[in-house]
Amino acid sequence: MGKYFGTDGIRGIAGEALDAELAIKIGRAVATVLIQAGDQAKPPTADYRPRVMIGRDTRISCDMLESALSAGLCSAGADVTLLGVLPTPAVAYLTTKTESDMGIVISASHNTFEHNGIKFFGSGGSKLGDTFEEYIEQLIDDDTKVYKMTGGDIGRISRDHVEWTNEYVKFLVSASTAGRYNGRIAIDCANGAASETARLLFRQLHAEFEVIADEPDGVNINIECGSTHLNYLKDMMKTGRFGIGIAFDGDADRCLIVDEKGNTVDGDMILAVMAREMKESETLRGNAFVGTIVSNAGMDIFARDNGFTFHRSDVGDWNVLELMHKLNCNLGGESSGHIIFADHITCGDGQLTALKFLNVLTASGKTVSELVKDIPRLPQVMPSFKLTGGIKQRDRILSHPKLAEEIKKQEASLKGKGRINVRPSGTEAIIRVLVEAKTEALSKKIAQQILDTMELL
């Protein structure tokens, strides 16, 4: 991670670490880098300028950051297309489809409204390379090297939210292959970006559905709703009125499922369902799929029992995608609900995931609980240790010999029948502690002992 860039773009508290002044600098730096990468022989002119697409979620600070970022881009000679409120994967898809030079998303994903972020897609819908990010950081800190245009060389801004929303929904509909799902669907939009697309999408699928948390007010995104807060959706499912519950996060790149009994079907289980279906339909490339180091150990068992290979990457959908490319796989994802269907798109797409799962569910004739009942699971807990002292505190704790001793001690107590993973979050000021053991009670006990050790460091 660099000075500004984390594992997923640039994140911070809006108006503090991530304010309008920084957004302007980011815009100028990005435009300058794009210009130099596209044609180093000349600066932009009215006939030549990079094209950048910007999408956003529903949090209140997006207006401020969108305006500042656009101003910075235009002042350095880039043309900007404002997509309005759209899911992160929509920006990735549209950037690729229109052959734009870059796609930018203003969102803090599953975090609450006071947070925000700016993340980037290259022209092919892929993540920026480390060299690209490092150069952008240099230009943010030294604006004597950025372009500052005048006259007709200043960039322009265009807007057509309806056109681009329809284009993205059309793409999603084209990926749905099964007939109409006969059950009733409950959909939680997290008061985020899916609020703009979910109703339109499921109407075009002629589905019978009910939507909750699709009335964003700028501050209610991810508040007691969405894929990180499933309680209300679970209560809906327990009424018996719905066959499946679908939950997205704030920028709709994640999807979790709730079965007809109110039980969670997480990203690991969704991956397993899709891997099995794709193997049977002979569309699972390399007879393998990719998860992460925090994927449940049941995934290894499931893959072995079903005759394919399960690989693990570091946490983060970009790390998943990188390993997928390396292994030539077309399916991968995270337990949090980022599922990547590489034959369709270059990042996790919550609504695409929901459609793919519905396709399998419809074709099977089963209930959701029946569809996932044979996927093995080890009891797993993943509590977090909240950091108040920033990077220095994080590094001190993670490198402390007493923490290493405690982890080693607890691993020995598992006797090879479980695992422990301790890692810093790439998007929040926390350290995550994952423990898998024979029972949930034992998992919780071990995790708490590790948390208690951190508290003393």
mmCIF file of C-alpha atoms in Angstrom, residues 172-447:
data_model
loop_
_atom_site.group_PDB
_atom_site.id
_atom_site.type_symbol
_atom_site.label_atom_id
_atom_site.label_comp_id
_atom_site.label_asym_id
_atom_site.label_seq_id
_atom_site.Cartn_x
_atom_site.Cartn_y
_atom_site.Cartn_z
ATOM 1 C CA LEU A 172 -27.258 -8.366 -16.786
ATOM 2 C CA VAL A 173 -30.432 -9.647 -18.437
ATOM 3 C CA SER A 174 -28.363 -11.180 -21.237
ATOM 4 C CA ALA A 175 -26.467 -13.243 -18.644
ATOM 5 C CA SER A 176 -29.670 -14.808 -17.266
ATOM 6 C CA THR A 177 -30.228 -18.158 -18.954
ATOM 7 C CA ALA A 178 -32.938 -19.921 -16.935
ATOM 8 C CA GLY A 179 -36.666 -19.447 -17.153
ATOM 9 C CA ARG A 180 -38.669 -17.326 -14.751
ATOM 10 C CA TYR A 181 -38.170 -18.206 -11.076
ATOM 11 C CA ASN A 182 -41.545 -19.266 -9.715
ATOM 12 C CA GLY A 183 -40.956 -18.236 -6.112
ATOM 13 C CA ARG A 184 -41.146 -14.825 -4.542
ATOM 14 C CA ILE A 185 -37.870 -12.934 -4.066
ATOM 15 C CA ALA A 186 -36.932 -10.573 -1.214
ATOM 16 C CA ILE A 187 -34.248 -8.069 -2.217
ATOM 17 C CA ASP A 188 -32.204 -5.852 0.130
ATOM 18 C CA CYS A 189 -30.475 -2.981 -1.707
ATOM 19 C CA ALA A 190 -28.560 -1.621 1.331
ATOM 20 C CA ASN A 191 -29.889 1.878 0.476
ATOM 21 C CA GLY A 192 -27.014 1.893 -2.004
ATOM 22 C CA ALA A 193 -26.297 1.679 -5.694
ATOM 23 C CA ALA A 194 -28.586 -1.304 -6.339
ATOM 24 C CA SER A 195 -31.483 0.990 -5.413
ATOM 25 C CA GLU A 196 -31.077 2.419 -8.924
ATOM 26 C CA THR A 197 -31.013 -0.887 -10.799
ATOM 27 C CA ALA A 198 -32.590 -3.779 -8.874
ATOM 28 C CA ARG A 199 -36.254 -2.962 -9.555
ATOM 29 C CA LEU A 200 -35.551 -2.330 -13.236
ATOM 30 C CA LEU A 201 -33.597 -5.564 -13.528
ATOM 31 C CA PHE A 202 -36.049 -7.879 -11.805
ATOM 32 C CA ARG A 203 -39.025 -6.344 -13.603
ATOM 33 C CA GLN A 204 -37.348 -7.206 -16.910
ATOM 34 C CA LEU A 205 -36.925 -10.766 -15.642
ATOM 35 C CA HIS A 206 -40.678 -10.855 -14.900
ATOM 36 C CA ALA A 207 -39.911 -11.929 -11.359
ATOM 37 C CA GLU A 208 -42.231 -11.594 -8.386
ATOM 38 C CA PHE A 209 -40.258 -9.640 -5.805
ATOM 39 C CA GLU A 210 -40.308 -7.246 -2.886
ATOM 40 C CA VAL A 211 -37.544 -4.694 -2.326
ATOM 41 C CA ILE A 212 -36.360 -3.239 0.967
ATOM 42 C CA ALA A 213 -33.690 -0.632 1.793
ATOM 43 C CA ASP A 214 -33.984 1.101 -1.579
ATOM 44 C CA GLU A 215 -34.738 4.625 -0.310
ATOM 45 C CA PRO A 216 -31.296 6.191 0.140
ATOM 46 C CA ASP A 217 -31.108 9.558 1.871
ATOM 47 C CA GLY A 218 -27.341 10.045 1.783
ATOM 48 C CA VAL A 219 -26.678 8.749 5.289
ATOM 49 C CA ASN A 220 -28.571 5.431 5.559
ATOM 50 C CA ILE A 221 -26.379 3.386 3.203
ATOM 51 C CA ASN A 222 -25.433 0.047 4.830
ATOM 52 C CA ILE A 223 -27.144 1.066 8.089
ATOM 53 C CA GLU A 224 -28.771 -2.098 9.517
ATOM 54 C CA CYS A 225 -29.330 -3.377 6.001
ATOM 55 C CA GLY A 226 -27.510 -4.964 3.099
ATOM 56 C CA SER A 227 -25.105 -7.886 2.989
ATOM 57 C CA THR A 228 -23.383 -6.903 6.255
ATOM 58 C CA HIS A 229 -26.649 -6.682 8.240
ATOM 59 C CA LEU A 230 -28.962 -9.541 7.287
ATOM 60 C CA ASN A 231 -31.277 -9.664 10.308
ATOM 61 C CA TYR A 232 -34.256 -7.874 8.748
ATOM 62 C CA LEU A 233 -34.002 -9.915 5.547
ATOM 63 C CA LYS A 234 -33.802 -13.100 7.612
ATOM 64 C CA ASP A 235 -36.963 -12.105 9.474
ATOM 65 C CA MET A 236 -38.712 -11.588 6.138
ATOM 66 C CA MET A 237 -37.685 -15.049 4.999
ATOM 67 C CA LYS A 238 -38.981 -16.655 8.182
ATOM 68 C CA THR A 239 -42.515 -15.444 7.356
ATOM 69 C CA GLY A 240 -42.706 -18.136 4.687
ATOM 70 C CA ARG A 241 -43.715 -15.652 1.979
ATOM 71 C CA PHE A 242 -40.435 -15.843 0.041
ATOM 72 C CA GLY A 243 -38.370 -18.540 -1.632
ATOM 73 C CA ILE A 244 -35.079 -16.661 -1.618
ATOM 74 C CA GLY A 245 -33.597 -13.532 -0.073
ATOM 75 C CA ILE A 246 -30.909 -11.531 -1.877
ATOM 76 C CA ALA A 247 -28.739 -8.890 -0.187
ATOM 77 C CA PHE A 248 -26.331 -6.455 -1.837
ATOM 78 C CA ASP A 249 -23.840 -4.087 -0.237
ATOM 79 C CA GLY A 250 -23.572 -0.326 -0.781
ATOM 80 C CA ASP A 251 -21.940 -0.453 -4.214
ATOM 81 C CA ALA A 252 -23.578 -3.762 -5.212
ATOM 82 C CA ASP A 253 -20.403 -5.649 -5.991
ATOM 83 C CA ARG A 254 -21.286 -8.162 -3.256
ATOM 84 C CA CYS A 255 -24.212 -10.540 -2.940
ATOM 85 C CA LEU A 256 -25.249 -12.839 -0.129
ATOM 86 C CA ILE A 257 -28.254 -15.161 -0.155
ATOM 87 C CA VAL A 258 -30.716 -16.024 2.605
ATOM 88 C CA ASP A 259 -32.582 -19.322 2.244
ATOM 89 C CA GLU A 260 -36.300 -19.913 2.779
ATOM 90 C CA LYS A 261 -35.648 -20.771 6.437
ATOM 91 C CA GLY A 262 -33.726 -17.585 7.203
ATOM 92 C CA ASN A 263 -30.215 -19.071 7.031
ATOM 93 C CA THR A 264 -27.266 -17.288 5.409
ATOM 94 C CA VAL A 265 -25.733 -18.614 2.208
ATOM 95 C CA ASP A 266 -22.381 -16.836 2.097
ATOM 96 C CA GLY A 267 -19.975 -16.268 -0.757
ATOM 97 C CA ASP A 268 -18.192 -19.586 -0.210
ATOM 98 C CA MET A 269 -21.442 -21.495 -0.548
ATOM 99 C CA ILE A 270 -22.470 -19.487 -3.608
ATOM 100 C CA LEU A 271 -19.089 -20.294 -5.159
ATOM 101 C CA ALA A 272 -19.563 -23.984 -4.440
ATOM 102 C CA VAL A 273 -23.022 -24.005 -6.050
ATOM 103 C CA MET A 274 -21.719 -22.255 -9.134
ATOM 104 C CA ALA A 275 -18.579 -24.427 -9.394
ATOM 105 C CA ARG A 276 -20.657 -27.592 -9.314
ATOM 106 C CA GLU A 277 -23.081 -26.294 -11.952
ATOM 107 C CA MET A 278 -20.291 -25.044 -14.218
ATOM 108 C CA LYS A 279 -18.447 -28.364 -13.912
ATOM 109 C CA GLU A 280 -21.611 -30.236 -14.887
ATOM 110 C CA SER A 281 -22.186 -27.912 -17.853
ATOM 111 C CA GLU A 282 -18.503 -28.162 -18.815
ATOM 112 C CA THR A 283 -17.981 -24.406 -18.504
ATOM 113 C CA LEU A 284 -15.659 -24.462 -15.466
ATOM 114 C CA ARG A 285 -12.326 -23.598 -17.008
ATOM 115 C CA GLY A 286 -9.398 -25.631 -15.737
ATOM 116 C CA ASN A 287 -11.763 -27.730 -13.587
ATOM 117 C CA ALA A 288 -10.873 -25.345 -10.754
ATOM 118 C CA PHE A 289 -12.025 -22.218 -8.955
ATOM 119 C CA VAL A 290 -10.496 -19.639 -6.601
ATOM 120 C CA GLY A 291 -11.337 -18.505 -3.090
ATOM 121 C CA THR A 292 -9.245 -16.763 -0.436
ATOM 122 C CA ILE A 293 -7.249 -17.554 2.661
ATOM 123 C CA VAL A 294 -10.366 -16.865 4.767
ATOM 124 C CA SER A 295 -12.647 -19.156 2.755
ATOM 125 C CA ASN A 296 -14.084 -21.887 4.932
ATOM 126 C CA ALA A 297 -12.071 -25.117 5.076
ATOM 127 C CA GLY A 298 -15.217 -26.887 3.947
ATOM 128 C CA MET A 299 -14.450 -25.593 0.475
ATOM 129 C CA ASP A 300 -11.367 -27.800 0.246
ATOM 130 C CA ILE A 301 -13.468 -30.794 1.252
ATOM 131 C CA PHE A 302 -16.216 -29.894 -1.208
ATOM 132 C CA ALA A 303 -13.774 -29.502 -4.095
ATOM 133 C CA ARG A 304 -12.054 -32.804 -3.305
ATOM 134 C CA ASP A 305 -15.358 -34.687 -3.033
ATOM 135 C CA ASN A 306 -16.634 -33.242 -6.315
ATOM 136 C CA GLY A 307 -13.515 -33.827 -8.385
ATOM 137 C CA PHE A 308 -12.152 -30.340 -8.923
ATOM 138 C CA THR A 309 -9.465 -28.105 -7.435
ATOM 139 C CA PHE A 310 -9.901 -25.208 -5.036
ATOM 140 C CA HIS A 311 -7.177 -22.538 -4.901
ATOM 141 C CA ARG A 312 -6.720 -19.763 -2.315
ATOM 142 C CA SER A 313 -5.536 -16.199 -2.938
ATOM 143 C CA ASP A 314 -4.910 -13.358 -0.513
ATOM 144 C CA VAL A 315 -8.026 -11.460 0.575
ATOM 145 C CA GLY A 316 -9.390 -8.904 -1.913
ATOM 146 C CA ASP A 317 -11.261 -9.412 -5.155
ATOM 147 C CA TRP A 318 -8.293 -8.057 -7.142
ATOM 148 C CA ASN A 319 -6.089 -10.745 -5.607
ATOM 149 C CA VAL A 320 -8.710 -13.328 -6.506
ATOM 150 C CA LEU A 321 -8.817 -12.064 -10.085
ATOM 151 C CA GLU A 322 -5.026 -12.048 -10.349
ATOM 152 C CA LEU A 323 -4.833 -15.706 -9.307
ATOM 153 C CA MET A 324 -7.706 -16.560 -11.657
ATOM 154 C CA HIS A 325 -5.740 -15.076 -14.541
ATOM 155 C CA LYS A 326 -2.592 -16.917 -13.501
ATOM 156 C CA LEU A 327 -4.424 -20.262 -13.324
ATOM 157 C CA ASN A 328 -6.720 -19.560 -16.289
ATOM 158 C CA CYS A 329 -9.848 -19.973 -14.131
ATOM 159 C CA ASN A 330 -13.167 -18.289 -14.877
ATOM 160 C CA LEU A 331 -14.772 -18.518 -11.420
ATOM 161 C CA GLY A 332 -13.555 -17.078 -8.140
ATOM 162 C CA GLY A 333 -14.675 -15.070 -5.166
ATOM 163 C CA GLU A 334 -14.731 -14.282 -1.478
ATOM 164 C CA SER A 335 -16.870 -15.423 1.433
ATOM 165 C CA SER A 336 -18.071 -11.808 1.767
ATOM 166 C CA GLY A 337 -19.955 -12.192 -1.507
ATOM 167 C CA HIS A 338 -17.580 -10.825 -4.147
ATOM 168 C CA ILE A 339 -18.058 -13.424 -6.900
ATOM 169 C CA ILE A 340 -16.213 -13.018 -10.208
ATOM 170 C CA PHE A 341 -17.543 -14.585 -13.390
ATOM 171 C CA ALA A 342 -14.573 -13.819 -15.622
ATOM 172 C CA ASP A 343 -16.398 -14.809 -18.816
ATOM 173 C CA HIS A 344 -18.666 -11.808 -18.224
ATOM 174 C CA ILE A 345 -16.819 -9.141 -16.198
ATOM 175 C CA THR A 346 -13.532 -8.335 -14.468
ATOM 176 C CA CYS A 347 -14.785 -7.776 -10.916
ATOM 177 C CA GLY A 348 -17.351 -8.953 -8.415
ATOM 178 C CA ASP A 349 -20.931 -8.162 -9.445
ATOM 179 C CA GLY A 350 -23.667 -8.679 -6.871
ATOM 180 C CA GLN A 351 -26.600 -8.569 -9.264
ATOM 181 C CA LEU A 352 -24.903 -10.854 -11.791
ATOM 182 C CA THR A 353 -24.196 -13.273 -8.935
ATOM 183 C CA ALA A 354 -27.847 -13.192 -7.876
ATOM 184 C CA LEU A 355 -28.973 -13.976 -11.419
ATOM 185 C CA LYS A 356 -26.480 -16.821 -11.814
ATOM 186 C CA PHE A 357 -27.605 -18.340 -8.512
ATOM 187 C CA LEU A 358 -31.260 -17.956 -9.511
ATOM 188 C CA ASN A 359 -30.512 -19.709 -12.800
ATOM 189 C CA VAL A 360 -29.154 -22.746 -10.950
ATOM 190 C CA LEU A 361 -31.958 -22.658 -8.384
ATOM 191 C CA THR A 362 -34.672 -22.507 -11.062
ATOM 192 C CA ALA A 363 -33.152 -25.302 -13.138
ATOM 193 C CA SER A 364 -32.731 -27.544 -10.085
ATOM 194 C CA GLY A 365 -36.340 -27.383 -8.916
ATOM 195 C CA LYS A 366 -35.017 -27.362 -5.348
ATOM 196 C CA THR A 367 -35.331 -24.934 -2.471
ATOM 197 C CA VAL A 368 -32.268 -22.874 -1.570
ATOM 198 C CA SER A 369 -31.632 -24.950 1.564
ATOM 199 C CA GLU A 370 -31.788 -28.155 -0.474
ATOM 200 C CA LEU A 371 -29.388 -26.719 -3.035
ATOM 201 C CA VAL A 372 -26.677 -25.996 -0.448
ATOM 202 C CA LYS A 373 -27.282 -28.698 2.170
ATOM 203 C CA ASP A 374 -24.373 -30.926 1.060
ATOM 204 C CA ILE A 375 -21.740 -28.160 1.161
ATOM 205 C CA PRO A 376 -19.553 -28.908 4.209
ATOM 206 C CA ARG A 377 -18.815 -26.148 6.708
ATOM 207 C CA LEU A 378 -16.437 -25.900 9.643
ATOM 208 C CA PRO A 379 -17.556 -23.626 12.510
ATOM 209 C CA GLN A 380 -15.887 -20.283 11.793
ATOM 210 C CA VAL A 381 -15.778 -16.963 13.606
ATOM 211 C CA MET A 382 -14.090 -13.740 12.473
ATOM 212 C CA PRO A 383 -14.227 -10.977 15.109
ATOM 213 C CA SER A 384 -12.300 -7.739 14.704
ATOM 214 C CA PHE A 385 -9.891 -5.754 16.845
ATOM 215 C CA LYS A 386 -10.520 -2.031 16.409
ATOM 216 C CA LEU A 387 -7.431 0.111 15.895
ATOM 217 C CA THR A 388 -7.297 3.591 17.399
ATOM 218 C CA GLY A 389 -3.603 4.328 16.823
ATOM 219 C CA GLY A 390 -3.384 4.001 13.063
ATOM 220 C CA ILE A 391 -0.678 2.194 11.097
ATOM 221 C CA LYS A 392 1.884 2.356 13.910
ATOM 222 C CA GLN A 393 -0.427 0.532 16.305
ATOM 223 C CA ARG A 394 -1.353 -2.010 13.636
ATOM 224 C CA ASP A 395 2.266 -2.774 12.795
ATOM 225 C CA ARG A 396 3.287 -2.940 16.458
ATOM 226 C CA ILE A 397 0.578 -5.451 17.278
ATOM 227 C CA LEU A 398 1.068 -7.643 14.217
ATOM 228 C CA SER A 399 4.848 -7.821 14.674
ATOM 229 C CA HIS A 400 4.798 -8.321 18.442
ATOM 230 C CA PRO A 401 6.362 -11.631 19.572
ATOM 231 C CA LYS A 402 3.676 -12.126 22.240
ATOM 232 C CA LEU A 403 0.985 -12.199 19.553
ATOM 233 C CA ALA A 404 3.006 -14.697 17.528
ATOM 234 C CA GLU A 405 3.436 -16.863 20.655
ATOM 235 C CA GLU A 406 -0.297 -16.795 21.397
ATOM 236 C CA ILE A 407 -1.234 -17.725 17.829
ATOM 237 C CA LYS A 408 1.303 -20.571 17.837
ATOM 238 C CA LYS A 409 -0.066 -21.814 21.166
ATOM 239 C CA GLN A 410 -3.670 -21.772 19.928
ATOM 240 C CA GLU A 411 -2.762 -23.454 16.639
ATOM 241 C CA ALA A 412 -1.099 -26.249 18.596
ATOM 242 C CA SER A 413 -4.293 -26.694 20.648
ATOM 243 C CA LEU A 414 -6.260 -27.353 17.442
ATOM 244 C CA LYS A 415 -4.066 -30.386 16.663
ATOM 245 C CA GLY A 416 -4.483 -29.937 12.932
ATOM 246 C CA LYS A 417 -8.306 -29.852 13.114
ATOM 247 C CA GLY A 418 -8.850 -26.176 12.381
ATOM 248 C CA ARG A 419 -6.916 -23.050 11.498
ATOM 249 C CA ILE A 420 -6.210 -19.465 12.552
ATOM 250 C CA ASN A 421 -5.641 -16.435 10.351
ATOM 251 C CA VAL A 422 -4.862 -12.939 11.674
ATOM 252 C CA ARG A 423 -4.628 -10.096 9.171
ATOM 253 C CA PRO A 424 -5.188 -6.340 8.860
ATOM 254 C CA SER A 425 -8.198 -5.134 6.903
ATOM 255 C CA GLY A 426 -7.354 -3.361 3.676
ATOM 256 C CA THR A 427 -10.379 -1.046 3.918
ATOM 257 C CA GLU A 428 -11.002 -0.455 7.643
ATOM 258 C CA ALA A 429 -8.936 0.377 10.740
ATOM 259 C CA ILE A 430 -9.253 -3.115 12.187
ATOM 260 C CA ILE A 431 -7.386 -6.395 12.498
ATOM 261 C CA ARG A 432 -9.480 -9.436 11.617
ATOM 262 C CA VAL A 433 -9.100 -12.693 13.538
ATOM 263 C CA LEU A 434 -10.397 -15.811 11.777
ATOM 264 C CA VAL A 435 -10.654 -19.080 13.712
ATOM 265 C CA GLU A 436 -12.021 -22.426 12.522
ATOM 266 C CA ALA A 437 -12.350 -25.253 15.025
ATOM 267 C CA LYS A 438 -14.415 -28.358 15.749
ATOM 268 C CA THR A 439 -17.163 -26.338 17.451
ATOM 269 C CA GLU A 440 -18.341 -22.746 17.321
ATOM 270 C CA ALA A 441 -17.791 -22.427 21.069
ATOM 271 C CA LEU A 442 -14.151 -23.442 20.714
ATOM 272 C CA SER A 443 -13.685 -21.090 17.750
ATOM 273 C CA LYS A 444 -15.064 -18.192 19.804
ATOM 274 C CA LYS A 445 -12.908 -19.066 22.819
ATOM 275 C CA ILE A 446 -9.687 -19.144 20.798
ATOM 276 C CA ALA A 447 -10.555 -15.927 18.940
#
